[in-house]
Amino acid sequence: MKNILKIVLVLIVFLFSFGGNKVVAQDVEKSAVAANVEVVASEVSDDIASEEVEEPIELGKSISKFAKDSGIYSLFADKYGWKYLVMICIACLLFYLAIVKKFEPLLLLPIAFGMLLTNIPGAGLYTPELFADGHVHWQEFANGAGLLDYLYLGVKLGIYPCLIFIGVGSMTDFGPLLANPKSLLLGAAAQIGIFATFLGARATGLFSPAEAASIGIIGGADGPTAIFLTSKLAPQLLGPIAVAAYSYMALVPVIQPPIMRALTTKKERAIQMKQIRTVSKKEKIIFPIMVTIIVALLLPDATPLLGCLMLGNLMRECGVVDRLTKTAQNELMNICTIFLGITVGATATADAFLNVRTLMILGIGILAFSLGSASGVLLAKFMNLFLKNPINPLIGSAGVSAVPMAARVSQTVGQEENPSNFLLMHAMGPNVAGVIGSAVAAGIMLNMLG
């Protein structure tokens, strides 16, 4: 019986193994067929691919396409290509002024390079259409934007000028202003050039109120303030106004002396002033805090610039954040200067720069700067009619914000008449007051027209 069961068990195992082998064989056969199909399909696709790869390349068309995509082709094929050549030449002129003549090289050089980059046809680093009509068209950034488009957001949103003002404040000593508060009036008088130029630009009928205000701010001789206000009110004029503002700041030693001599007598230029008093540390700490509170309450639109200026100055004077002060004076200032210069230069496209309005901006800008310098001198002469201890009218010209160059010019012209005359520290009072005055003037313009 046991043997019979063993035989039956063996037969069952044999039958199952045979059936299983048959199924496996069928699966193997199906797999082989599928593999053959895949091989055939692969061979067909390889044949097609090889046919595509082996399609002959037309060398002539490739060379022609390369040539047409080059900037050189655009310069000569486009009927307006000459504008690009002119702008490249202007950029090279600014390089010369910055490198050889050393006219404000820290900003003029990156501005010139930005101007060069934006006027290379086909480079696509800056796209004016993304900022058309004074607005940032964020949705268009998804369609492609250049490097300078992203960096320009720091200008458009008012970031770089404010950060630079932190650095300016950390390098500014308001001691001469506190020692002689009358110099605040001289700094304020120099801002007359801003408002007079605003009225003059409007009188031409060629500029809107916002554009006229942006042109007038050139008279403050304060580059970051001019850029801040223009980026808010008239961004289409940013390139010409920035170039004008920084060029005239660099030309302070050339522009101011003839004005100063024409408005003063030799006796007035030789006036010696008493040594200014020593200002305590407590006064220097309280000053930026109080100025921020007062100006912010009276004129909120001036707070971004003036608040950053006073923050930098407070860091300098309090003496407890030396690391932050050094960073603001060096790394922060330098990085923002590079980004600001390149992106502002990029706005000087051929279409925006080469027109009659640009030439008028350059002409009106120098008039604004000259009026600001003259106003400070004339107010100083007027104040001497009532002062027991007269002030040298030359320090009034330092009321423009070109720190410390305008103060040095006052010192130089004063020593020409009296070699023992030391006006530098006296001139620094109106000079730093001019920085505050230009920021306040920008706030007023922004409040009225923004």
XYZ file of C-alpha atoms in Angstrom:
450
model
C 0.000 0.000 0.000
C 2.805 2.314 0.871
C 4.470 1.585 -2.451
C 1.279 2.450 -4.334
C 1.027 5.807 -2.530
C 4.652 6.548 -3.368
C 4.011 5.794 -7.071
C 0.912 8.039 -7.112
C 2.825 10.844 -5.418
C 5.648 10.580 -7.944
C 3.133 10.694 -10.824
C 1.478 13.838 -9.395
C 4.810 15.585 -9.002
C 5.798 14.569 -12.529
C 2.562 15.882 -14.019
C 2.792 19.206 -12.193
C 6.403 19.678 -13.142
C 5.600 18.956 -16.780
C 2.710 21.404 -16.797
C 4.815 24.037 -15.076
C 7.641 23.575 -17.539
C 5.145 24.003 -20.344
C 3.906 27.256 -18.841
C 7.454 28.470 -18.292
C 8.302 27.517 -21.840
C 5.357 29.529 -23.077
C 6.443 32.516 -20.977
C 9.973 32.186 -22.264
C 8.666 31.996 -25.819
C 6.562 35.106 -25.272
C 9.529 36.934 -23.739
C 11.694 35.999 -26.683
C 9.090 37.323 -29.119
C 8.840 40.576 -27.129
C 12.605 40.877 -27.031
C 12.770 40.347 -30.797
C 10.158 43.103 -31.282
C 12.128 45.459 -29.069
C 15.320 44.669 -30.930
C 13.638 45.320 -34.276
C 12.144 48.582 -32.972
C 15.495 49.619 -31.582
C 17.192 48.871 -34.883
C 14.555 50.887 -36.752
C 14.928 53.873 -34.396
C 18.699 53.669 -34.661
C 18.370 53.689 -38.432
C 16.128 56.754 -38.272
C 18.448 58.500 -35.810
C 21.452 57.688 -37.924
C 19.674 59.076 -40.938
C 18.962 62.304 -38.993
C 22.514 62.610 -37.707
C 23.965 61.840 -41.044
C 21.921 64.610 -42.653
C 24.520 66.974 -44.141
C 25.229 70.207 -42.197
C 25.173 73.336 -44.347
C 28.274 75.212 -43.250
C 27.337 78.370 -45.108
C 24.029 78.763 -43.271
C 25.699 78.199 -39.905
C 28.316 80.852 -40.564
C 25.636 83.238 -41.820
C 23.525 82.705 -38.681
C 26.565 83.237 -36.433
C 27.381 86.480 -38.209
C 23.819 87.808 -37.998
C 23.619 87.011 -34.277
C 26.785 88.970 -33.531
C 26.722 92.502 -32.197
C 28.971 93.696 -35.002
C 26.289 92.835 -37.580
C 23.685 94.830 -35.634
C 25.972 97.837 -35.413
C 26.245 98.131 -39.177
C 23.059 96.470 -40.469
C 20.627 98.368 -38.232
C 19.938 101.905 -39.428
C 20.122 103.036 -35.795
C 23.320 101.121 -35.156
C 25.274 104.384 -35.087
C 23.562 105.204 -31.781
C 25.188 102.196 -30.161
C 28.573 103.336 -31.441
C 28.011 106.814 -30.010
C 27.043 105.399 -26.611
C 30.088 103.132 -26.575
C 32.235 106.194 -27.284
C 30.546 108.089 -24.435
C 31.231 105.147 -22.130
C 34.898 105.254 -23.155
C 34.961 109.003 -22.427
C 33.659 108.321 -18.917
C 36.351 105.655 -18.522
C 38.913 108.314 -19.391
C 37.487 110.786 -16.875
C 37.352 108.148 -14.142
C 40.721 106.465 -14.706
C 42.949 109.222 -16.075
C 41.365 112.363 -14.612
C 40.152 110.569 -11.455
C 36.748 112.310 -11.525
C 34.636 110.412 -8.938
C 36.155 107.093 -10.124
C 34.379 104.957 -7.502
C 31.048 105.580 -9.192
C 31.877 106.975 -12.595
C 33.798 103.840 -13.581
C 30.991 101.320 -12.826
C 28.466 103.710 -14.414
C 30.568 103.778 -17.571
C 30.858 99.994 -17.603
C 27.109 99.584 -17.145
C 26.591 101.993 -20.045
C 28.974 99.923 -22.152
C 27.214 96.629 -21.333
C 23.707 97.874 -22.060
C 24.705 99.273 -25.452
C 26.237 96.062 -26.794
C 23.606 94.852 -29.323
C 22.220 91.422 -28.537
C 23.812 91.095 -25.097
C 20.397 91.243 -23.418
C 21.718 92.243 -20.002
C 19.152 95.003 -19.469
C 15.557 95.059 -20.731
C 13.891 98.495 -20.453
C 10.484 96.995 -21.253
C 10.459 95.252 -17.866
C 10.338 98.672 -16.207
C 8.199 100.554 -18.719
C 5.816 103.286 -17.541
C 7.637 103.544 -14.225
C 6.432 100.150 -12.981
C 8.115 96.795 -12.451
C 6.368 94.272 -14.707
C 6.990 91.246 -12.517
C 5.088 88.832 -14.758
C 7.480 89.555 -17.636
C 10.484 88.355 -15.630
C 9.270 84.788 -16.167
C 9.756 85.243 -19.915
C 13.431 85.963 -19.459
C 15.449 88.778 -17.918
C 19.098 89.781 -17.982
C 21.522 89.992 -15.084
C 21.259 93.766 -14.844
C 17.455 93.560 -14.786
C 17.631 91.745 -11.473
C 20.309 94.032 -10.072
C 18.325 97.095 -11.162
C 15.539 96.103 -8.784
C 17.768 97.420 -5.993
C 17.631 100.856 -7.619
C 13.973 100.712 -8.574
C 12.918 99.680 -5.072
C 15.156 102.315 -3.452
C 17.452 99.822 -1.735
C 20.952 100.809 -2.912
C 20.720 104.581 -2.233
C 19.490 103.967 1.319
C 22.220 101.419 2.039
C 24.814 103.829 0.671
C 23.454 106.506 2.994
C 24.166 104.190 5.942
C 27.780 104.141 4.772
C 27.824 107.911 4.235
C 26.462 108.474 7.732
C 29.072 106.181 9.258
C 31.810 108.307 7.647
C 30.300 111.733 8.439
C 31.231 113.893 11.393
C 28.420 116.288 12.290
C 30.650 117.978 14.882
C 31.322 121.124 12.793
C 27.581 121.553 12.243
C 26.826 121.186 15.953
C 29.664 123.560 16.848
C 28.252 126.245 14.538
C 24.471 125.745 14.071
C 24.327 128.794 11.760
C 25.935 126.625 9.104
C 22.659 124.705 8.895
C 21.162 127.785 7.245
C 23.936 127.790 4.655
C 23.236 124.145 3.849
C 19.556 124.941 3.494
C 20.271 127.935 1.249
C 22.215 125.767 -1.158
C 19.036 123.763 -1.779
C 17.484 126.834 -3.416
C 19.133 125.627 -6.602
C 16.940 122.511 -6.503
C 13.639 124.363 -6.320
C 14.690 127.153 -8.703
C 15.710 124.570 -11.275
C 12.443 122.707 -10.780
C 10.554 125.880 -11.709
C 12.878 126.562 -14.639
C 12.505 123.033 -16.038
C 8.715 123.320 -15.808
C 8.842 126.677 -17.581
C 10.391 125.052 -20.650
C 7.221 123.018 -21.150
C 9.253 119.950 -22.111
C 9.187 118.199 -18.755
C 6.417 116.977 -16.489
C 6.420 118.064 -12.820
C 7.926 114.719 -11.777
C 10.664 114.986 -14.410
C 11.396 118.607 -13.470
C 11.787 117.613 -9.814
C 14.214 114.847 -10.772
C 16.272 117.298 -12.824
C 16.247 119.888 -10.047
C 17.685 117.458 -7.487
C 20.937 117.529 -9.472
C 21.508 120.917 -7.816
C 21.971 119.162 -4.482
C 25.140 117.493 -5.810
C 24.124 114.311 -4.001
C 24.264 111.261 -6.249
C 22.364 108.707 -4.099
C 19.593 111.239 -3.392
C 19.280 112.085 -7.095
C 19.060 108.389 -7.976
C 16.556 107.677 -5.192
C 14.192 110.478 -6.225
C 14.518 109.882 -9.971
C 13.876 106.144 -9.625
C 10.590 107.028 -7.916
C 9.422 109.945 -10.065
C 11.036 109.681 -13.504
C 12.894 106.368 -13.993
C 13.109 106.973 -17.749
C 15.539 109.828 -16.998
C 17.683 107.901 -14.515
C 20.661 107.417 -16.834
C 21.144 111.052 -17.916
C 20.418 112.435 -14.427
C 22.832 110.031 -12.705
C 25.610 110.794 -15.193
C 24.988 114.534 -14.807
C 24.862 114.406 -10.998
C 28.100 112.477 -10.583
C 29.894 114.326 -13.355
C 29.133 117.698 -11.777
C 30.129 116.369 -8.352
C 33.462 115.410 -9.874
C 33.772 118.860 -11.469
C 33.278 120.776 -8.207
C 36.900 122.086 -8.268
C 36.265 123.419 -11.782
C 32.726 124.804 -11.479
C 32.695 126.409 -8.035
C 35.815 128.655 -7.843
C 34.743 131.082 -10.614
C 31.311 131.454 -8.986
C 32.857 132.025 -5.563
C 35.271 134.678 -6.838
C 32.578 136.445 -8.855
C 30.286 136.834 -5.836
C 32.854 137.853 -3.214
C 35.454 140.534 -2.761
C 39.080 139.886 -1.971
C 38.508 141.200 1.547
C 35.615 138.823 2.114
C 37.599 135.851 0.878
C 40.375 136.688 3.335
C 38.113 136.713 6.429
C 39.534 134.511 9.156
C 37.149 132.583 11.359
C 37.629 131.592 14.968
C 38.354 128.009 15.868
C 35.170 126.008 16.375
C 34.349 124.636 19.821
C 34.757 121.000 20.769
C 31.535 119.060 20.581
C 30.833 116.482 23.296
C 30.146 112.833 22.572
C 26.707 113.145 24.170
C 25.733 115.854 21.666
C 26.904 113.712 18.763
C 24.849 110.740 19.973
C 21.670 112.722 20.626
C 21.826 114.602 17.291
C 21.064 111.706 14.872
C 18.275 110.414 17.105
C 16.591 113.807 17.390
C 16.943 114.593 13.679
C 15.361 111.265 12.763
C 12.411 111.812 15.120
C 11.767 115.400 14.019
C 12.136 114.840 10.266
C 10.211 111.552 10.299
C 7.281 113.227 12.076
C 7.279 116.303 9.866
C 8.185 114.717 6.516
C 7.763 110.917 6.429
C 8.799 110.735 2.760
C 12.330 111.833 3.704
C 12.669 109.115 6.344
C 14.182 106.324 4.161
C 17.213 108.408 3.163
C 17.605 110.516 6.279
C 16.891 107.615 8.627
C 19.625 105.510 7.021
C 22.027 108.472 7.130
C 21.405 108.988 10.836
C 21.619 105.266 11.580
C 25.097 105.157 10.074
C 26.114 108.265 12.019
C 24.743 106.897 15.300
C 26.726 103.691 14.822
C 29.834 105.814 14.335
C 29.330 108.089 17.334
C 28.010 105.663 19.964
C 31.245 103.644 19.906
C 29.675 100.295 20.832
C 29.241 98.761 17.363
C 32.665 99.210 15.817
C 32.304 96.060 13.697
C 29.054 97.327 12.183
C 30.565 100.751 11.591
C 33.554 99.298 9.750
C 31.255 97.072 7.673
C 29.075 100.051 6.716
C 32.117 102.132 5.810
C 33.769 99.441 3.723
C 32.071 96.228 2.598
C 28.466 97.480 2.518
C 29.413 100.791 0.915
C 31.624 99.180 -1.720
C 29.188 96.418 -2.718
C 26.248 98.801 -3.047
C 28.387 101.292 -4.974
C 29.295 98.632 -7.544
C 25.705 97.460 -8.005
C 24.330 100.998 -8.066
C 26.871 102.236 -10.598
C 26.506 99.342 -13.035
C 22.708 99.329 -13.001
C 22.371 103.100 -13.258
C 24.761 103.050 -16.203
C 22.663 100.298 -17.777
C 19.663 102.632 -17.939
C 21.625 104.909 -20.286
C 20.441 103.136 -23.406
C 20.886 104.732 -26.800
C 17.178 105.569 -27.111
C 16.981 107.096 -23.626
C 20.240 109.041 -23.813
C 20.615 110.352 -27.349
C 17.891 112.971 -27.600
C 17.356 116.690 -27.130
C 15.903 116.219 -23.658
C 19.130 114.635 -22.437
C 21.176 117.588 -23.650
C 18.753 119.910 -21.870
C 19.069 117.861 -18.679
C 22.844 118.213 -18.776
C 22.544 121.972 -19.345
C 19.870 122.538 -16.708
C 21.787 120.315 -14.290
C 24.875 122.495 -14.326
C 22.633 125.527 -13.859
C 21.067 123.865 -10.798
C 24.476 123.107 -9.342
C 25.706 126.648 -9.966
C 22.596 128.168 -8.370
C 23.050 125.987 -5.292
C 26.662 127.094 -4.894
C 25.789 130.759 -5.430
C 22.851 130.689 -2.993
C 25.051 129.555 -0.123
C 27.607 132.295 -0.784
C 24.951 135.015 -1.047
C 23.250 133.961 2.193
C 26.598 134.058 3.999
C 27.133 137.612 2.762
C 23.632 138.538 3.940
C 24.212 136.994 7.372
C 27.382 139.060 7.798
C 25.226 142.183 7.851
C 23.937 141.114 11.270
C 26.747 139.045 12.775
C 29.274 140.420 15.228
C 31.834 137.841 14.134
C 31.561 137.634 10.336
C 31.828 134.338 8.522
C 33.801 133.788 5.366
C 31.249 133.666 2.498
C 33.324 131.003 0.775
C 32.048 128.343 3.158
C 28.522 128.974 1.869
C 29.359 127.265 -1.417
C 30.050 124.078 0.541
C 26.319 123.853 1.264
C 25.965 121.536 -1.704
C 26.262 117.891 -0.719
C 29.523 116.996 -2.430
C 31.243 115.814 0.769
C 34.059 116.610 1.406
C 35.131 117.963 -1.979
C 33.116 121.196 -1.737
C 34.620 121.939 1.689
C 38.108 121.428 0.276
C 37.375 123.872 -2.530
C 36.375 126.501 0.057
C 39.647 125.885 1.850
C 41.685 126.146 -1.355
C 40.084 129.375 -2.606
C 40.334 130.924 0.871
C 44.043 130.188 1.151
C 44.681 131.824 -2.204
C 43.821 135.172 -0.571
C 45.116 134.417 2.915
C 47.589 131.515 3.271
C 47.012 131.405 7.037
C 43.281 130.951 6.566
C 41.972 127.493 7.499
C 38.366 127.105 6.456
C 38.093 123.343 6.062
C 36.417 122.527 9.380
C 34.190 125.602 9.129
C 33.139 124.559 5.614
C 32.357 121.021 6.765
C 29.397 122.413 8.741
C 27.460 123.621 5.666
C 28.739 120.609 3.744
C 27.166 117.989 6.014
C 24.125 120.240 6.442
C 23.743 120.043 2.667
C 23.485 116.253 2.880
C 20.560 116.628 5.280
C 19.082 119.436 3.178
C 19.147 117.471 -0.084
C 17.455 114.481 1.587
C 14.761 116.781 2.988
C 14.314 118.436 -0.419
C 13.895 114.994 -2.007
C 11.290 114.127 0.616
C 9.367 117.320 -0.133
C 9.411 116.604 -3.873
C 8.313 113.023 -3.296
C 5.509 114.150 -1.026
C 4.274 116.702 -3.548
C 4.631 114.671 -6.732
C 5.036 111.009 -5.810
